[in-house]
GROMACS .gro file of C-alpha atoms in nm:
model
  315
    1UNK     CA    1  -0.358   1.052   2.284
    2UNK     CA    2  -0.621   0.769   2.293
    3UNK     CA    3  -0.513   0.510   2.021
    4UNK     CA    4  -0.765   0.351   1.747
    5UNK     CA    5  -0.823  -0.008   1.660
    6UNK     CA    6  -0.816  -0.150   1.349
    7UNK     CA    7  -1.098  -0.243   1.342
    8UNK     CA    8  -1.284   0.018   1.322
    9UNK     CA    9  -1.162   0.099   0.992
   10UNK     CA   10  -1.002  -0.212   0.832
   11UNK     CA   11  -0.808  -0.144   0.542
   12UNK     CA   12  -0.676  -0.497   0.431
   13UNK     CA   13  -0.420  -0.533   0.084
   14UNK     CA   14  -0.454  -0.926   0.155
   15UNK     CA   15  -0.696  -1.134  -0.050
   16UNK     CA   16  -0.807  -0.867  -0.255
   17UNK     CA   17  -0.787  -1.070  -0.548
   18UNK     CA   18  -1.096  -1.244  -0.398
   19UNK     CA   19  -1.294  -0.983  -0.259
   20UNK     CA   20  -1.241  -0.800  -0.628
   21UNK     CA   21  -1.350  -1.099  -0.819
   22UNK     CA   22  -1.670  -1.156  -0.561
   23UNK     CA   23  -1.784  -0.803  -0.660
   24UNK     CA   24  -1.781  -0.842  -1.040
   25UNK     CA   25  -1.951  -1.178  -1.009
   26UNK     CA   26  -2.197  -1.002  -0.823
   27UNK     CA   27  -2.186  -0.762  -1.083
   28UNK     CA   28  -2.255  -0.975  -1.369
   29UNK     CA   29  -2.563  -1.154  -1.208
   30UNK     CA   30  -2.665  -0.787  -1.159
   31UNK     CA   31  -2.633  -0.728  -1.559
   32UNK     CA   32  -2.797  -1.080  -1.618
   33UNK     CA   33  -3.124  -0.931  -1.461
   34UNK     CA   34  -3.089  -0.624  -1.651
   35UNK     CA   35  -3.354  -0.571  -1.956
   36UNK     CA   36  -3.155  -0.531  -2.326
   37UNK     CA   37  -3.205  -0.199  -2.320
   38UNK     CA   38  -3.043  -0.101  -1.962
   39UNK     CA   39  -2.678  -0.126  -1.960
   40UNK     CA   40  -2.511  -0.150  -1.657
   41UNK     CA   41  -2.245   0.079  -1.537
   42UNK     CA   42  -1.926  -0.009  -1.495
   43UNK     CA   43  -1.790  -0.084  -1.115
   44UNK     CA   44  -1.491   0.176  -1.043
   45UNK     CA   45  -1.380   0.367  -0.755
   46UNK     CA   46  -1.582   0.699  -0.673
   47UNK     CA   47  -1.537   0.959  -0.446
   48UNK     CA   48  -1.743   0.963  -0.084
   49UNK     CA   49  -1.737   1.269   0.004
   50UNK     CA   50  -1.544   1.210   0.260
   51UNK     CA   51  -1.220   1.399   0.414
   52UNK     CA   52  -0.881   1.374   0.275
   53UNK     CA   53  -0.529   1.432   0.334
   54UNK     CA   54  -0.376   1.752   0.233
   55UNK     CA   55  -0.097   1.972   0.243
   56UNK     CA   56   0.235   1.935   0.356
   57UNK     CA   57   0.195   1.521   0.520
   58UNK     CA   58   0.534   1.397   0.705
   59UNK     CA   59   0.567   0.951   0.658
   60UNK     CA   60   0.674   0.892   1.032
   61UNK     CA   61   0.869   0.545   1.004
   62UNK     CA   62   0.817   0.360   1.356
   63UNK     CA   63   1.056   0.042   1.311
   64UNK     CA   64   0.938  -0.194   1.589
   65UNK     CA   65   1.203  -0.482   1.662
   66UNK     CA   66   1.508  -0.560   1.426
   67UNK     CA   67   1.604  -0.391   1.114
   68UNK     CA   68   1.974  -0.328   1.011
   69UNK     CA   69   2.065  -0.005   0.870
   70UNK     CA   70   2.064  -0.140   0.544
   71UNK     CA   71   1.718  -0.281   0.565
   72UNK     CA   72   1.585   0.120   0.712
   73UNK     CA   73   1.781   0.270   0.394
   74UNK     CA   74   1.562   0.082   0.149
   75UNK     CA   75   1.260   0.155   0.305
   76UNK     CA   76   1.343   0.558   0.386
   77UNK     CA   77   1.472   0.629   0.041
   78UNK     CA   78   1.140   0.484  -0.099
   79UNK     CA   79   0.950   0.757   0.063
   80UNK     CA   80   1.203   0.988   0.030
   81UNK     CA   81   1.176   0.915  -0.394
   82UNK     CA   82   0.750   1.014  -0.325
   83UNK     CA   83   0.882   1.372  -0.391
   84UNK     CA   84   1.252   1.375  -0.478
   85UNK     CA   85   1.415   1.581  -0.767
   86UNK     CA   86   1.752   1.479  -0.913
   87UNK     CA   87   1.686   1.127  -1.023
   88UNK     CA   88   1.322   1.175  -1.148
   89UNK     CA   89   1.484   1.182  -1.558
   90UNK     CA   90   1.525   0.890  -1.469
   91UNK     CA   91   1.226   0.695  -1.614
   92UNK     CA   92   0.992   0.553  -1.499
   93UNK     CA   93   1.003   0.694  -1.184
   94UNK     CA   94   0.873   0.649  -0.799
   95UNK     CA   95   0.744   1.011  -0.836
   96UNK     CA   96   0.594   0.900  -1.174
   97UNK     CA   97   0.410   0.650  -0.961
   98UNK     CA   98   0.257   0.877  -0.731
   99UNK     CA   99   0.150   1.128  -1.005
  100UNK     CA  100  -0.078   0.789  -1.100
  101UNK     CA  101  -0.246   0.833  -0.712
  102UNK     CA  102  -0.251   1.202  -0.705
  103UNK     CA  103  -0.501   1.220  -1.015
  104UNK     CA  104  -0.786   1.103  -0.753
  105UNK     CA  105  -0.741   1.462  -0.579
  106UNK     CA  106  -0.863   1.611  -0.922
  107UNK     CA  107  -1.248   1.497  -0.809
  108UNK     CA  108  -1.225   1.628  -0.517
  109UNK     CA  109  -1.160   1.979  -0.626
  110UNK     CA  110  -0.844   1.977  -0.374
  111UNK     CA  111  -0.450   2.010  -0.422
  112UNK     CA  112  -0.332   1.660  -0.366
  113UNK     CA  113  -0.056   1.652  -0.008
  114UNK     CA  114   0.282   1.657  -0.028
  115UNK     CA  115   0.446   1.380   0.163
  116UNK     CA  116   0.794   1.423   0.308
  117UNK     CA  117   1.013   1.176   0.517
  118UNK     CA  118   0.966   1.251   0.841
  119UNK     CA  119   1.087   1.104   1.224
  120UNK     CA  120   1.214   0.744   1.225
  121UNK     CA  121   1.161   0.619   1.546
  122UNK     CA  122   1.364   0.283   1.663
  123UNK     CA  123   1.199  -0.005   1.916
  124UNK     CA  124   1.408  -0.240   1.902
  125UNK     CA  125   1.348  -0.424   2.177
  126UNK     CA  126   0.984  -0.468   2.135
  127UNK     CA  127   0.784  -0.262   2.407
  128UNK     CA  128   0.480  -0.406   2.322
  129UNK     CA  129   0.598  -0.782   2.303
  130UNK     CA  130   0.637  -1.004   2.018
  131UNK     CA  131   0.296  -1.056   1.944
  132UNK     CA  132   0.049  -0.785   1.879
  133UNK     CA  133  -0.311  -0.700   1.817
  134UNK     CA  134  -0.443  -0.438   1.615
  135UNK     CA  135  -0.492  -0.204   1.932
  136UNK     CA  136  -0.106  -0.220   1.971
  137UNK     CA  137  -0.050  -0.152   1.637
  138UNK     CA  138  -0.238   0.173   1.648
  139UNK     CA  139  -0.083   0.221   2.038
  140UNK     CA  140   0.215   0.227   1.862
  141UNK     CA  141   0.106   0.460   1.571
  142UNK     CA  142   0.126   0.739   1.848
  143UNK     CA  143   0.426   0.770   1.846
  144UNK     CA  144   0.502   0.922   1.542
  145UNK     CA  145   0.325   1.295   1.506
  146UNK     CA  146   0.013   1.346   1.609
  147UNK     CA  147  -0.130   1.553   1.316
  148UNK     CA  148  -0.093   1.659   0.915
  149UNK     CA  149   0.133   1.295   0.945
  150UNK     CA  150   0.119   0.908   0.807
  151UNK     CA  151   0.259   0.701   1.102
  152UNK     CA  152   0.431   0.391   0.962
  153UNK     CA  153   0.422   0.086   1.196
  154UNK     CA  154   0.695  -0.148   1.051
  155UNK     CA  155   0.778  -0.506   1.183
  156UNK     CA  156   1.051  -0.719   1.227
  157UNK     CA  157   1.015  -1.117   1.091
  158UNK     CA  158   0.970  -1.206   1.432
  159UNK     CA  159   0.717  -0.992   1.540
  160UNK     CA  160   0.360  -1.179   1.462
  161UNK     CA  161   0.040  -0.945   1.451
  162UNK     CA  162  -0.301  -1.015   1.389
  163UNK     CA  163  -0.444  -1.176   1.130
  164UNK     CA  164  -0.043  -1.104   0.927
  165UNK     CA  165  -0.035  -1.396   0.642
  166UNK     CA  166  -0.362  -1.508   0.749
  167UNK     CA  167  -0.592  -1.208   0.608
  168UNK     CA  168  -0.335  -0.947   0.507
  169UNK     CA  169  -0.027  -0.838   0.469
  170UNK     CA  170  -0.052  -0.481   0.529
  171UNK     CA  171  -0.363  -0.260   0.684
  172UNK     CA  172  -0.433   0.111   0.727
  173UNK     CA  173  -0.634   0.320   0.999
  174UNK     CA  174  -0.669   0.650   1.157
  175UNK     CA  175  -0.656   0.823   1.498
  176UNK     CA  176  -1.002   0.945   1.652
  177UNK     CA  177  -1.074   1.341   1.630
  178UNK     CA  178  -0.893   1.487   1.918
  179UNK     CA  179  -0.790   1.824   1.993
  180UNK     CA  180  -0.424   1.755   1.918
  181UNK     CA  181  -0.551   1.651   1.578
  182UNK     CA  182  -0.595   1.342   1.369
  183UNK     CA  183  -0.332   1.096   1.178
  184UNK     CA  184  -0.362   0.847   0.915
  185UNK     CA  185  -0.186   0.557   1.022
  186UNK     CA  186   0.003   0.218   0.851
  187UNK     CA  187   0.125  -0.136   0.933
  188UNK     CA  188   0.305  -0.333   0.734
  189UNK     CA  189   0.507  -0.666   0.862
  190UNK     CA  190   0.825  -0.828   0.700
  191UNK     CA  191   0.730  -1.180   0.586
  192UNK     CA  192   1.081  -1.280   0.494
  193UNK     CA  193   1.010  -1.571   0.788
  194UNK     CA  194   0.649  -1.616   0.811
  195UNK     CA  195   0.499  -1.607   0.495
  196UNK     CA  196   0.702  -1.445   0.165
  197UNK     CA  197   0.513  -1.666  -0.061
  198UNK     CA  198   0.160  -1.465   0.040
  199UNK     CA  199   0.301  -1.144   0.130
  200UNK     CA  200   0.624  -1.126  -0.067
  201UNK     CA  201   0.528  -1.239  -0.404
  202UNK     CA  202   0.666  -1.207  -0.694
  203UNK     CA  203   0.991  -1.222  -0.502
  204UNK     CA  204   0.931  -1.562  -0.365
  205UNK     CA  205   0.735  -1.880  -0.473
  206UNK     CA  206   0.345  -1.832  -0.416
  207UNK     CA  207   0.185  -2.027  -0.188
  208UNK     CA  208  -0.125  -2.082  -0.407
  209UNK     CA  209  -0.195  -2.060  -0.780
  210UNK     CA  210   0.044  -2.125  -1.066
  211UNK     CA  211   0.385  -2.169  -0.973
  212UNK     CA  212   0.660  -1.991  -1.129
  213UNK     CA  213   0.999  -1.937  -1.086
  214UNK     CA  214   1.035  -1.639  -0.817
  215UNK     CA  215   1.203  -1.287  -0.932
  216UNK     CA  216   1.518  -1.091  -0.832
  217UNK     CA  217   1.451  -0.866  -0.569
  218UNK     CA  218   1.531  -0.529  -0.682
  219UNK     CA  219   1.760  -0.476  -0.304
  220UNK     CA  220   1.831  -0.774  -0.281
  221UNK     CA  221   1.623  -0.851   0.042
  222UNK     CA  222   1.313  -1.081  -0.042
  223UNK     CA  223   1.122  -0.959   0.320
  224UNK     CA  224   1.190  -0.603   0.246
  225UNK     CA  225   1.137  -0.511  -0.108
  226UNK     CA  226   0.806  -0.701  -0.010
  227UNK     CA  227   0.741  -0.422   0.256
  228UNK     CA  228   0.818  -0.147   0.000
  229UNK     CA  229   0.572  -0.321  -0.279
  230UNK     CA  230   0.258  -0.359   0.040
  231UNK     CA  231   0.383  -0.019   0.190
  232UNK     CA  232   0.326   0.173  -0.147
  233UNK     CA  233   0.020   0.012  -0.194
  234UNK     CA  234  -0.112   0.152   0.130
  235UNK     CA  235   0.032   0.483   0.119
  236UNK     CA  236  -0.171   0.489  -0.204
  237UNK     CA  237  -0.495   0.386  -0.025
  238UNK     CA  238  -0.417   0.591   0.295
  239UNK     CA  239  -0.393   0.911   0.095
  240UNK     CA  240  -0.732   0.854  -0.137
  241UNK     CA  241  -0.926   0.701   0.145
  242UNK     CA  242  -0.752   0.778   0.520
  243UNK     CA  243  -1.068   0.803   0.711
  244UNK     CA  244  -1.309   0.586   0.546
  245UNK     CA  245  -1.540   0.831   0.339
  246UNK     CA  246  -1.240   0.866   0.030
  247UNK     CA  247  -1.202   0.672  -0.267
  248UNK     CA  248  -1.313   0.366  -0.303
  249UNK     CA  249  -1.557   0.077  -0.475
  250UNK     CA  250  -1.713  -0.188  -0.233
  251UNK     CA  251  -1.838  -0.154   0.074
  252UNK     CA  252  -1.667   0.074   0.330
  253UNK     CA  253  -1.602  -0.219   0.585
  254UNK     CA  254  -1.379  -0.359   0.335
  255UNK     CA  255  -1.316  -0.126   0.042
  256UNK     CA  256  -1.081  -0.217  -0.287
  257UNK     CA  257  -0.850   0.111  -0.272
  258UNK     CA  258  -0.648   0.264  -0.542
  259UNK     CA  259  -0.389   0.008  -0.560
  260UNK     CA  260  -0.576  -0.283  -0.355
  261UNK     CA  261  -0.841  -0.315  -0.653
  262UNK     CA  262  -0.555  -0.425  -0.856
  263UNK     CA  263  -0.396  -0.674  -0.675
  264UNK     CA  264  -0.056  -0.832  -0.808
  265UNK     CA  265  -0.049  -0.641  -1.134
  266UNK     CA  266   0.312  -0.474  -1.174
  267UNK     CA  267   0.323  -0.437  -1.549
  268UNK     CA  268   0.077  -0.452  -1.837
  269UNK     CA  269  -0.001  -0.811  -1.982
  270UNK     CA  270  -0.063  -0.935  -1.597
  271UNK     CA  271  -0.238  -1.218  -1.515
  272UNK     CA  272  -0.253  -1.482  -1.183
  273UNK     CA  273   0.083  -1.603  -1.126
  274UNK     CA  274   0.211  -1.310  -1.334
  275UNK     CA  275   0.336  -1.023  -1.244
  276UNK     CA  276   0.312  -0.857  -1.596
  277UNK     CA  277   0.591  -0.714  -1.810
  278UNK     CA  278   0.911  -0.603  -1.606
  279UNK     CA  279   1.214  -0.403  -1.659
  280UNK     CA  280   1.536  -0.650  -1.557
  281UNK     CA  281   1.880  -0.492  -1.441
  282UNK     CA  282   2.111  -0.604  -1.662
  283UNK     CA  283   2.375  -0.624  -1.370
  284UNK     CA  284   2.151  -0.814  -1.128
  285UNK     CA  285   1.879  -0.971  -1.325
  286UNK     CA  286   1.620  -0.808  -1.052
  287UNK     CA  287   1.279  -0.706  -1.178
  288UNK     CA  288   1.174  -0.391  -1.085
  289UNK     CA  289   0.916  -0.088  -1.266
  290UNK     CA  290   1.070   0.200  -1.089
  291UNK     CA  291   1.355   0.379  -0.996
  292UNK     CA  292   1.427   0.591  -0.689
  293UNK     CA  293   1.644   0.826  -0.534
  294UNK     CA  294   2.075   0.734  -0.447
  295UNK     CA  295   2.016   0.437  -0.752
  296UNK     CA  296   1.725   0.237  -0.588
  297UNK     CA  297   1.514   0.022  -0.728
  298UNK     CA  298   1.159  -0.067  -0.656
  299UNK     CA  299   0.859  -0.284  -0.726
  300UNK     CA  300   0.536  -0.102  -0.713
  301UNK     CA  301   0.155  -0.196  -0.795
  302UNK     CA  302  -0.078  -0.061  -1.057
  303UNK     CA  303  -0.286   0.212  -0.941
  304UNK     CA  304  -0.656   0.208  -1.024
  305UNK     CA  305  -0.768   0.452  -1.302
  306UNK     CA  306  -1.122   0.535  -1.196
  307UNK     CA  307  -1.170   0.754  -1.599
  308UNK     CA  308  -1.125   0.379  -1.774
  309UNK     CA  309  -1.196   0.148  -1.459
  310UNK     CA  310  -0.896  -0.045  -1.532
  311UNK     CA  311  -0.566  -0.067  -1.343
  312UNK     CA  312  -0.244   0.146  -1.519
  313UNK     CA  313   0.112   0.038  -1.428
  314UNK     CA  314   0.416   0.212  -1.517
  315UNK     CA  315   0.624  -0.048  -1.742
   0.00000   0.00000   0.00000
């Protein structure tokens, strides 16, 4: 199957904060020229008629370079917890998180999918080299399945890619139409190495804007909880948005997604530098907002509530 680039359909979590606050400035000169007796509406993601993602959707998890088992169970029981049973009275909860992103669906007059974990496929020894583009990112998206599937590029700390703690931290794309189908696909790097204060914060020291002492990872792996906190926020976006006519405010070359328009908000009373109000585990001291399947843990980001155009976290 032919492979798509990134950018064609660049969906960056990185520097949202900026792009987000550039739109409401624009938005309040806007008002400013407004007479008294127009008021302006509010900004807040709307629906583009666009296709979406639906029924039964299998999260293909391609691990390229070196993850230890460990590191792969953290990740997999994340997505596994999208949908899981048995721990959900346990509050609040990953699925309790997703409910949050499935309300979108309910504009769109369609069920919202069901994602299930699906193939994990290893590289370990890096087919594609140590330093990628965003053609080899979606190259590598192929190999997971080629339709009704996210594809879940995940690297290693030593694998660079394209514009990684430069512009973003995580992106999202999609396969051309082919006859075999069409995917949604992720990327999302581990910046345990290369840059956790950008891409791993509030588990590490930021590298701009107040400083504050960094949290407790919730698995105790600073470069990996990171990937679960930018891989939930682009499952969220992926799902309300995967071809680029979904959900979204801003313009479609560089849309502010369901979790992207709130970036680092965790927990109500957020602000720059804060990550908002946590749960702690009284064992460990890690901060985390919900928990998952086999005792996990995680970290996720507000979602976007487009019926009060304000973000909604779960703690």
């Amino acid at each position: 199957m032919s492979s798509a680039s990134m950018d064609s359909s660049p969906h960056s979590k990185f520097l949202c904060f900026f792009l987000l606050s550039a739109l409401l400035f624009q938005h309040s000169l806007a008002a400013r020229r407004l007479s008294a007796e127009v008021e302006e509406q509010p900004l807040t993601i709307t629906y583009h008629k666009g296709a979406l993602l639906y029924g039964p959707i299998s999260v293909n998890l391609i691990w390229y370079g070196k993850f230890t088992t460990s590191q792969r169970a953290i990740v997999s029981d994340f997505v596994a917890s999208l949908y899981a049973g048995d721990y959900q009275n346990q509050k609040p909860s990953v699925s309790s998180w997703w409910t949050m992103a499935e309300k979108y669906y309910a504009q769109s007059k369609k069920a919202p999918p069901r994602l299930t974990l699906g193939d994990q496929i290893l590289d370990e020894d890096c087919s594609l080299g140590k330093s990628l583009k965003n053609s080899d990112i979606a190259a590598l998206a192929t190999k997971g399945r080629p339709q009704q599937a996210i594809n879940v590029v995940l690297t290693a700390d030593d694998v660079t890619v394209e514009g990684f703690c430069m512009s973003r931290c995580a992106t999202h794309g999609s396969s051309p139409r082919s006859k075999k189908g069409r995917f949604a696909y992720i990327w999302v790097g581990n910046s345990a190495v290369q840059c956790p204060g950008q891409c791993a914060w509030p588990f590490h020291e930021p590298v701009y804007g107040p400083q504050a002492p960094p949290l407790v990872a919730p698995n105790g792996d600073v470069g990996v909880d990171g990937i679960v906190m930018n891989l939930a926020s682009m499952i969220a976006g992926t799902v309300t948005n995967p071809f680029g006519g979904g959900f979204f405010m801003g313009p479609a070359t560089a849309p502010l997604e369901a979790a992207t328009a709130c970036p680092g908000v965790y927990g109500k009373g957020a602000y720059p530098g804060y990550a908002g109000e946590l749960l702690v585990d009284p064992t460990t001291g890690a901060s985390y907002n919900a928990n998952g399947a086999d005792g996990r843990k995680y970290l996720l980001p507000a979602i976007f509530d487009p019926s009060t155009a304000s973000c909604s976290s779960l703690v």
